[in-house]
Short mmCIF file of C-alpha atoms in Angstrom, two decimals:
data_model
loop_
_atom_site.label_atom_id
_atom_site.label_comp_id
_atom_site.label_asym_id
_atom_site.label_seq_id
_atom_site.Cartn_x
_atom_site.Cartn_y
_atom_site.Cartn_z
CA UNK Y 208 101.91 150.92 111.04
CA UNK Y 209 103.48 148.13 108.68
CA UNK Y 210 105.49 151.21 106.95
CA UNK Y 211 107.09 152.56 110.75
CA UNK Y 212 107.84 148.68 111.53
CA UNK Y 213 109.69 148.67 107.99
CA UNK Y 214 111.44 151.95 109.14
CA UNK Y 215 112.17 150.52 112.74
CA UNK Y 216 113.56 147.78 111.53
CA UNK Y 217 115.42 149.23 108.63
CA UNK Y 218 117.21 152.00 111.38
CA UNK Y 219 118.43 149.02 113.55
CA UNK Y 220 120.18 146.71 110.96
CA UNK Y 221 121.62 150.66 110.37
CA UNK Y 222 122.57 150.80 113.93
CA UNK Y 223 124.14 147.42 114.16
CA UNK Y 224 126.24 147.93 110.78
CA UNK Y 225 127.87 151.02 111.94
CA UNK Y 226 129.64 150.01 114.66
CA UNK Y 227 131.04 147.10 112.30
CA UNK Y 228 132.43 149.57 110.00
CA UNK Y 229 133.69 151.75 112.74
CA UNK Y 230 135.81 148.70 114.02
CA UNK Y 231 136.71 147.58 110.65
CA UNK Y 232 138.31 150.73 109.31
CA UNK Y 233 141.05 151.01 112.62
CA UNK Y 234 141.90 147.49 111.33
CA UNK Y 235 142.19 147.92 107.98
CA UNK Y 236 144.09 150.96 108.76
CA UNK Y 237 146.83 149.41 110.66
CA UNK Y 238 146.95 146.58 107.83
CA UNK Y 239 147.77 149.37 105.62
CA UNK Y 240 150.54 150.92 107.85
CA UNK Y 241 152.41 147.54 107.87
CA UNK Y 242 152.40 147.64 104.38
CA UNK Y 243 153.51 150.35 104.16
CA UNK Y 244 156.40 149.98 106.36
CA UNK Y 245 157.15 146.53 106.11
CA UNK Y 246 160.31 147.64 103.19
CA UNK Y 247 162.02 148.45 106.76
CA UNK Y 248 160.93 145.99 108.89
CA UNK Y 249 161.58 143.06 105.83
CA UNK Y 250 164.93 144.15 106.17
CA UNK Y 251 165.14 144.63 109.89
CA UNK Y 252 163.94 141.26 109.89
CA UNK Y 253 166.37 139.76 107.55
CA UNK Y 254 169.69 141.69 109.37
CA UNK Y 255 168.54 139.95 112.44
CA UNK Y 256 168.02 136.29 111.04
CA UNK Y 257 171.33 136.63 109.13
CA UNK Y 258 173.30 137.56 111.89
CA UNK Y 259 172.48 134.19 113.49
CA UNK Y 260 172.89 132.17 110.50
CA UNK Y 261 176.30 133.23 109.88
CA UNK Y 262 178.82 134.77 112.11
CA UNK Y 263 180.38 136.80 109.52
CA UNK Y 264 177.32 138.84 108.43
CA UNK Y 265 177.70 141.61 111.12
CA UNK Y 266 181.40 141.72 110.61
CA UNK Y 267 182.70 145.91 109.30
CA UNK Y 268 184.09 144.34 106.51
CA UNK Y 269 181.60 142.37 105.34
CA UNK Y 270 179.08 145.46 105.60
CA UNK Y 271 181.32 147.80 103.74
CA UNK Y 272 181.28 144.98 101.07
CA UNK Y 273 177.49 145.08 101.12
CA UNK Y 274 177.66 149.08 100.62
CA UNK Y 275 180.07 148.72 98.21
CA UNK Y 276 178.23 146.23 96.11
CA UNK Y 277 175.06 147.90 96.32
CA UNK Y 278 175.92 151.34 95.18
CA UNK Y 279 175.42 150.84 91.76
CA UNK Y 280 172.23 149.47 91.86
CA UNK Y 281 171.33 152.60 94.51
CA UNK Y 282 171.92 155.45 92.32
CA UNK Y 283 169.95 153.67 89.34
CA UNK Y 284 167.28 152.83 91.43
CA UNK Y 285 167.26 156.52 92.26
CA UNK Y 286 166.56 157.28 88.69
CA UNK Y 287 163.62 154.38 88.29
CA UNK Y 288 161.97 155.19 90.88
CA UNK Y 289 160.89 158.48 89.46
CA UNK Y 290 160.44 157.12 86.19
CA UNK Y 291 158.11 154.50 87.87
CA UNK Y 292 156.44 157.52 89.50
CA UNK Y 293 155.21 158.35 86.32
CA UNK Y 294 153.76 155.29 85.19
CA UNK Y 295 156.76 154.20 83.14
CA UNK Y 296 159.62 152.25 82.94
CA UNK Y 297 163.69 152.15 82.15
CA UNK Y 298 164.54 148.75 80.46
CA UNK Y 299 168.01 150.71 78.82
CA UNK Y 300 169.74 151.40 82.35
CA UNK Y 301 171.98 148.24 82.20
CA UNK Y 302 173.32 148.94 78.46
CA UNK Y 303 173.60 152.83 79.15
CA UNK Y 304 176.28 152.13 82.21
CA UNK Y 305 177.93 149.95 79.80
CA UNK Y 306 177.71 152.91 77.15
CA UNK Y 307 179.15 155.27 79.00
CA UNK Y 308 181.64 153.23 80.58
CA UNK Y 309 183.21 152.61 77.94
CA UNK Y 310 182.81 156.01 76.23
CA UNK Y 311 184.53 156.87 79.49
CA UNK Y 312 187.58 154.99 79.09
CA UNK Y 313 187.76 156.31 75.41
CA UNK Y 314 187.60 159.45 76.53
CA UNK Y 315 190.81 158.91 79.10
CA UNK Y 316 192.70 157.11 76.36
CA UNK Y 317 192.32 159.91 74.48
CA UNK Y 318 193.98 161.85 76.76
CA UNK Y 319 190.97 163.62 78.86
CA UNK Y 320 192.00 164.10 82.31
CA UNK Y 321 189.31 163.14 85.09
CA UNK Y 322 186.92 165.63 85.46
CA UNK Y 323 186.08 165.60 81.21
CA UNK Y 324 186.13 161.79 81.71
CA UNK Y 325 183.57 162.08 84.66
CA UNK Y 326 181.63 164.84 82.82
CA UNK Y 327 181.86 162.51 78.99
CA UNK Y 328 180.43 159.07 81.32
CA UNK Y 329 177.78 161.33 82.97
CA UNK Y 330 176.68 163.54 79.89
CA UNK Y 331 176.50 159.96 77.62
CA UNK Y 332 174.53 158.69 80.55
CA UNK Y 333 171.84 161.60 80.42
CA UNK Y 334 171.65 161.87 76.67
CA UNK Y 335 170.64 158.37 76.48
CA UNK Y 336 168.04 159.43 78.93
CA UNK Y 337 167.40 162.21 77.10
CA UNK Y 338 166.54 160.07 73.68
CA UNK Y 339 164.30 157.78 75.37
CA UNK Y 340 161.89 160.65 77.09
CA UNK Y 341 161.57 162.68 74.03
CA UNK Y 342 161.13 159.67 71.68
CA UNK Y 343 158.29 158.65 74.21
CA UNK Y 344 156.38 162.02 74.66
CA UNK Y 345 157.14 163.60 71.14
CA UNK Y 346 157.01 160.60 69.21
CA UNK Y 347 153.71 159.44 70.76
CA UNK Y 348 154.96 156.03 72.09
CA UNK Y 349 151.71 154.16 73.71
CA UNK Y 350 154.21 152.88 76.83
CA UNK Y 351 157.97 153.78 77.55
CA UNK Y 352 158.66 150.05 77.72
CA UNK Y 353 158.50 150.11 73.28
CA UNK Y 354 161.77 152.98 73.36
CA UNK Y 355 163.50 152.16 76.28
CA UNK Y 356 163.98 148.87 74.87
CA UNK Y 357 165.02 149.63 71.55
CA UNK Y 358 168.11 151.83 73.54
CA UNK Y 359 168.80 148.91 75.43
CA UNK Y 360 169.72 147.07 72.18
CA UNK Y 361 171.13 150.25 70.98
CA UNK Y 362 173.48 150.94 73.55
CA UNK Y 363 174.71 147.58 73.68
CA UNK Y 364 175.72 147.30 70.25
CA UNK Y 365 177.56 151.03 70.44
CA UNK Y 366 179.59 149.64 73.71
CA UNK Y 367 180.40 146.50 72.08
CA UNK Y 368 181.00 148.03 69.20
CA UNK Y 369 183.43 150.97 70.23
CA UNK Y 370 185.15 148.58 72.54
CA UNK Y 371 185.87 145.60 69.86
CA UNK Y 372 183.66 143.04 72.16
CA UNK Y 373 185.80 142.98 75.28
CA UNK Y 374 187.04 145.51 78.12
CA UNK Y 375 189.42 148.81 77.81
CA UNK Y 376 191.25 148.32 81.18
CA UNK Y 377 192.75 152.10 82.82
CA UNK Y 378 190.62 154.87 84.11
CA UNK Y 379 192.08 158.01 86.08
CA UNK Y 380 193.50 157.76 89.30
CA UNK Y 381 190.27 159.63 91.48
CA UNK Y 382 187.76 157.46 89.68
CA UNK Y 383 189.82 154.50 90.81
CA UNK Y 384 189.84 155.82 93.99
CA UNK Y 385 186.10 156.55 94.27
CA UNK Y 386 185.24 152.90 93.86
CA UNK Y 387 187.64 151.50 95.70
CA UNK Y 388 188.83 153.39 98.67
CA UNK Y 389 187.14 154.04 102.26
CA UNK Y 390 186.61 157.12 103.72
CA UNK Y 391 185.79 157.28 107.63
CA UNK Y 392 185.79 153.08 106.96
CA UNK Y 393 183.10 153.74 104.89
CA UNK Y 394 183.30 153.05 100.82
CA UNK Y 395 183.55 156.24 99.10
CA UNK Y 396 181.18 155.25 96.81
CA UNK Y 397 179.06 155.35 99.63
CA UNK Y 398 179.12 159.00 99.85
CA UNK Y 399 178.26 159.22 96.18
CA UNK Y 400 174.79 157.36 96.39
CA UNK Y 401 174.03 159.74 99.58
CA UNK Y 402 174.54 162.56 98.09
CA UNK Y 403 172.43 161.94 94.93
CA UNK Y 404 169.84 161.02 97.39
CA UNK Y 405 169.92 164.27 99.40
CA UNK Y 406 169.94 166.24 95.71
CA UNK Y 407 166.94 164.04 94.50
CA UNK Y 408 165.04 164.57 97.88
CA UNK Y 409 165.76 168.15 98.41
CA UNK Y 410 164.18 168.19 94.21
CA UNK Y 411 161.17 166.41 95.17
CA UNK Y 412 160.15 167.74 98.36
CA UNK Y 413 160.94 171.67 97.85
CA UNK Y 414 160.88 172.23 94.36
CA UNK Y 415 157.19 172.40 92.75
CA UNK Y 416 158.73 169.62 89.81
CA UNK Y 417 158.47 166.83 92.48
CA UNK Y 418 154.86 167.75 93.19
CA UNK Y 419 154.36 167.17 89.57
CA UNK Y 420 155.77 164.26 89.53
CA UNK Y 421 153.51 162.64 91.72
CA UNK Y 422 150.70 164.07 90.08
CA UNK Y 423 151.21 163.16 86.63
CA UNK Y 424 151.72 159.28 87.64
CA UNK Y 425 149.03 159.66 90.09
CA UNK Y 426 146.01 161.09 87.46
CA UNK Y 427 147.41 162.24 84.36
CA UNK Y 428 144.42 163.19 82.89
CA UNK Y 429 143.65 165.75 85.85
CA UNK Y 430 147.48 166.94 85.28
CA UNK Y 431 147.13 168.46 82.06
CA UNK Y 432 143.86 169.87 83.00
CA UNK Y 433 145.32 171.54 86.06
CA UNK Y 434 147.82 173.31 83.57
CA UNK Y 435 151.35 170.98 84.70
CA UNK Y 436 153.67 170.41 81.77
CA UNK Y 437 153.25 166.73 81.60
CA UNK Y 438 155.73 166.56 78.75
CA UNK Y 439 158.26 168.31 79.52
CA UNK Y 440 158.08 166.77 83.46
CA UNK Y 441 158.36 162.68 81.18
CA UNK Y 442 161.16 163.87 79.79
CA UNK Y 443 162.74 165.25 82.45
CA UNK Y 444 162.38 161.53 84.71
CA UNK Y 445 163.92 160.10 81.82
CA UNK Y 446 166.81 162.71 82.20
CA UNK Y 447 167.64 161.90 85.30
CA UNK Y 448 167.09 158.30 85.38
CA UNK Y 449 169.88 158.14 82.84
CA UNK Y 450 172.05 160.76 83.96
CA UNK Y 451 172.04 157.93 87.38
CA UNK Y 452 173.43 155.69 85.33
CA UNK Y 453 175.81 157.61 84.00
CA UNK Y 454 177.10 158.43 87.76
CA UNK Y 455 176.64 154.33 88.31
CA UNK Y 456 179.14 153.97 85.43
CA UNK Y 457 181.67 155.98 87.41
CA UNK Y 458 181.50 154.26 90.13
CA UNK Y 459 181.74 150.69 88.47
CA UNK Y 460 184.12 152.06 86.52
CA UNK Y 461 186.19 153.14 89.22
CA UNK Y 462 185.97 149.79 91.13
CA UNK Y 463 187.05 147.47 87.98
CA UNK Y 464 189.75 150.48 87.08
CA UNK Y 465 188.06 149.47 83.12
CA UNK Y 466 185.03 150.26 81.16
CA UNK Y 467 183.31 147.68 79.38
CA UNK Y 468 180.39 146.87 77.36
CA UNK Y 469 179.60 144.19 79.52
CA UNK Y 470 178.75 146.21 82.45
CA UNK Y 471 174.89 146.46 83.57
CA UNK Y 472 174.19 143.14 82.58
CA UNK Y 473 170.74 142.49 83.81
CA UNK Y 474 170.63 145.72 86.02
CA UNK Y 475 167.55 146.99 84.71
CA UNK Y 476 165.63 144.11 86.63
CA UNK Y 477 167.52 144.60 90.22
CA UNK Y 478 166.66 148.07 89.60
CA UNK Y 479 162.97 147.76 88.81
CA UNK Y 480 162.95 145.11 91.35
CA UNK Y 481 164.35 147.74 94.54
CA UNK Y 482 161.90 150.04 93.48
CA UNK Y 483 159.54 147.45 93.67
CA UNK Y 484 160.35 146.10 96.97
CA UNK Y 485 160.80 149.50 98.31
CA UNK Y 486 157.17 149.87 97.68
CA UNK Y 487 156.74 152.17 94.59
CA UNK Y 488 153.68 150.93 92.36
CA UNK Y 489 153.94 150.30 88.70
CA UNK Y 490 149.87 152.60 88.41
CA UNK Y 491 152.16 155.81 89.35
CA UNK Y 492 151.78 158.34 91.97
CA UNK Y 493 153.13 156.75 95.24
CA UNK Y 494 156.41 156.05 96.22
CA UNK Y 495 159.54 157.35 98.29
CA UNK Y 496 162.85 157.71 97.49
CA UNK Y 497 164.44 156.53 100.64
CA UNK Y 498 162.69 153.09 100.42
CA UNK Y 499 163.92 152.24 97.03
CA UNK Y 500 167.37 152.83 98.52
CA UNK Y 501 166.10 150.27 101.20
CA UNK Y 502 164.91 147.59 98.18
CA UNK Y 503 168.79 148.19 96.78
CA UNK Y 504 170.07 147.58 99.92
CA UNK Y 505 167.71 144.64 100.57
CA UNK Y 506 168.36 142.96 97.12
CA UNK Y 507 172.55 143.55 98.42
CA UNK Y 508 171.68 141.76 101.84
CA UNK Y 509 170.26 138.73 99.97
CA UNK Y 510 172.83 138.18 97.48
CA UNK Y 511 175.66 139.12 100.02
CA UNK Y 512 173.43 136.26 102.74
CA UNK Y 513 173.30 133.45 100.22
CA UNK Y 514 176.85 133.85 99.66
CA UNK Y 515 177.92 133.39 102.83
CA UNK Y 516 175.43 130.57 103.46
CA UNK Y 517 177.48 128.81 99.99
CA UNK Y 518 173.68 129.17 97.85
CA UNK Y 519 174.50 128.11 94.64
CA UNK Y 520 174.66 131.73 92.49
CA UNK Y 521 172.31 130.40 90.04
CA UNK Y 522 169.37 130.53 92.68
CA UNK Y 523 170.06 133.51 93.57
CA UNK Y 524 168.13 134.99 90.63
CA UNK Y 525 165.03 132.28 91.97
CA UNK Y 526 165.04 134.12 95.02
CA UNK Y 527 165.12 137.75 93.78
CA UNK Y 528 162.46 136.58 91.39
CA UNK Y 529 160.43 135.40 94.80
CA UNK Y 530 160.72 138.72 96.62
CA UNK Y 531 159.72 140.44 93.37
CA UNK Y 532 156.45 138.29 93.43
CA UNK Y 533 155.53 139.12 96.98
CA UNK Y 534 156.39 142.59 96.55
CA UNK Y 535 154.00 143.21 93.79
CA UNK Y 536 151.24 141.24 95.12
CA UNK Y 537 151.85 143.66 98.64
CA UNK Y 538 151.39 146.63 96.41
CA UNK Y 539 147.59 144.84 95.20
CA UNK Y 540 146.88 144.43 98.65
CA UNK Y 541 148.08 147.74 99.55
CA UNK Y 542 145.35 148.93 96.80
CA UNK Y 543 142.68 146.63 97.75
CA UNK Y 544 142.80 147.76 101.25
CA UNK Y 545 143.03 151.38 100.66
CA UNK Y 546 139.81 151.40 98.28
CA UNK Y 547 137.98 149.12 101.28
CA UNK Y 548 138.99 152.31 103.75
CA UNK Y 549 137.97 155.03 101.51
CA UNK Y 550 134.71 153.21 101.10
CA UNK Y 551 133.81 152.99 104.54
CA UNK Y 552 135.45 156.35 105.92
CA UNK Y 553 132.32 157.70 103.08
CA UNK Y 554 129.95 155.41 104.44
CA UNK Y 555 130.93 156.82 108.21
CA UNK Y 556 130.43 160.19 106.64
CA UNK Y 557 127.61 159.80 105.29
#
């Protein structure tokens, strides 16, 4: 008798505790899906409050200047974000836009006309890409950060270097025009970041490489054992991720009509940072492409907000710094709660 009061007793504190995990898992749940959206509705958030703060934050012109200014940072961002996919990290992007910038206007000196000039600032930009993933995977690296900033110093020195310390002023006439004219009102630069997007997408959601992706940041270990080339897929983020910033080089190129080895200078954190804020984690695996072009974008409105507002420029790198900071601690949240769900959908189960 003692043994089926036990039991009786044991079944009910049972009975009671399921319906608490039952109506905790909805909850946590929705917590996550805020998370997850809240890139979007941050921004949402912050078009709305600016717009009363300052009457000339809505305005078509100062938009397009938002666009404009953000482009750069877009199609880099682009390139991070896969390489943050993968557990990893780009600390050269600045110094290769300044690289190839500058090999760029070289090239047009030289007498190149545009197209080789486009092709010599986007081939420079993807064979600094290039170094850094095969140093990493071939030469064993224990983290990406070790190579990618040894080509940031690299770089820099080269563009300095080749361009005595100061800018080479002339590019050709269509690169000018890229980064500086509108099309439809928009910036044509514009046009440039969408349609490395739409390649980049189309890559990752139809082509069996962008499974991979996901799979080698999200368990590498299981990667190699299902058979993926984990190698070759590192090098190939890397790749890309500079080849971006040899198309961001155009298109800074084009809007200063100059290359210079001064160009990129600290672009490797806004990038990192909109990949960040666009909710990408830094363990690998999870991530979209469309809301690191929303943490660009956001990282734009701020900069483009404290302007107008007259923020002194010097705390504007306080703020990013700030968003960064709450960004990253969303992502541990994000974590915490999606372990908490996991456990108790299994305890439901079972």
């Amino acid at each position: 008798m003692p043994e089926t009061g036990n039991t009786d007793i044991t079944v009910g504190e049972a009975a009671l505790r399921a319906p608490k995990k039952q109506e905790r898992v909805p909850g946590l749940a929705l917590g996550l899906a805020l998370l997850s959206a809240g890139p979007v509705v941050i921004l949402v958030l912050l078009i709305v409050v600016l717009s009363f703060l300052s009457p000339y934050f809505l305005t078509g012109r100062n938009l397009g200047n938002i666009l404009a200014q953000t482009a750069v940072i877009s199609v880099v961002a682009m390139g991070q974000h896969l390489v943050i996919l993968t557990r990893g990290i780009d600390l050269s992007v600045g110094s290769n836009v300044a690289l190839s910038s500058v090999v760029g206007a070289l090239s047009f000196h030289a007498g190149a006309p545009a197209f080789v000039v486009i092709a010599v600032m986007v081939g420079c930009g993807a064979a600094v890409g290039a170094i850094n993933g095969l140093f990493y995977v071939f030469g064993r690296l224990p983290h990406p950060f070790i190579i990618t900033l040894a080509t940031l110093s690299i770089a820099k020195g080269l563009a300095l270097q080749l361009a005595d310390g100061r800018a080479i002023p002339g590019m050709p006439d269509s690169i000018d025009a890229l980064g500086r004219e509108a099309v439809w009102g928009l910036p044509g630069s514009v046009f440039v970041v969408a349609g490395v997007a739409a390649v980049l997408f189309v890559m990752a959601k139809t082509m069996v490489w962008g499974r991979w992706i996901y799979a080698v940041g999200g368990r590498p270990d299981a990667a190699v054992r299902m058979g993926i080339p984990v190698s070759w897929v590192l090098v190939s983020v890397y790749v890309i991720s500079g080849l971006c910033a040899g198309i961001g080089s155009v298109i800074l190129a084009g809007r200063t009509d100059a290359g210079s080895p001064l160009f990129g200078n600290l672009l490797e954190l806004d990038t990192i940072a909109a990949v960040i804020i666009g909710g990408a984690s830094f363990l690998g695996g999870r991530g979209h492409l469309g809301h690191a072009l929303i943490g660009a974008i956001m990282i734009g409105v701020i900069r483009n907000a404290l302007n107008l507002l007259n923020v002194n420029v010097f705390f504007q790198l306080v703020v990013i710094g700030v968003v960064i900071v709450i960004a990253v601690e969303s992502d541990v949240l994000r974590n915490y709660l999606e372990g908490r769900v996991r456990v108790m959908q299994a305890g439901r189960q079972s």
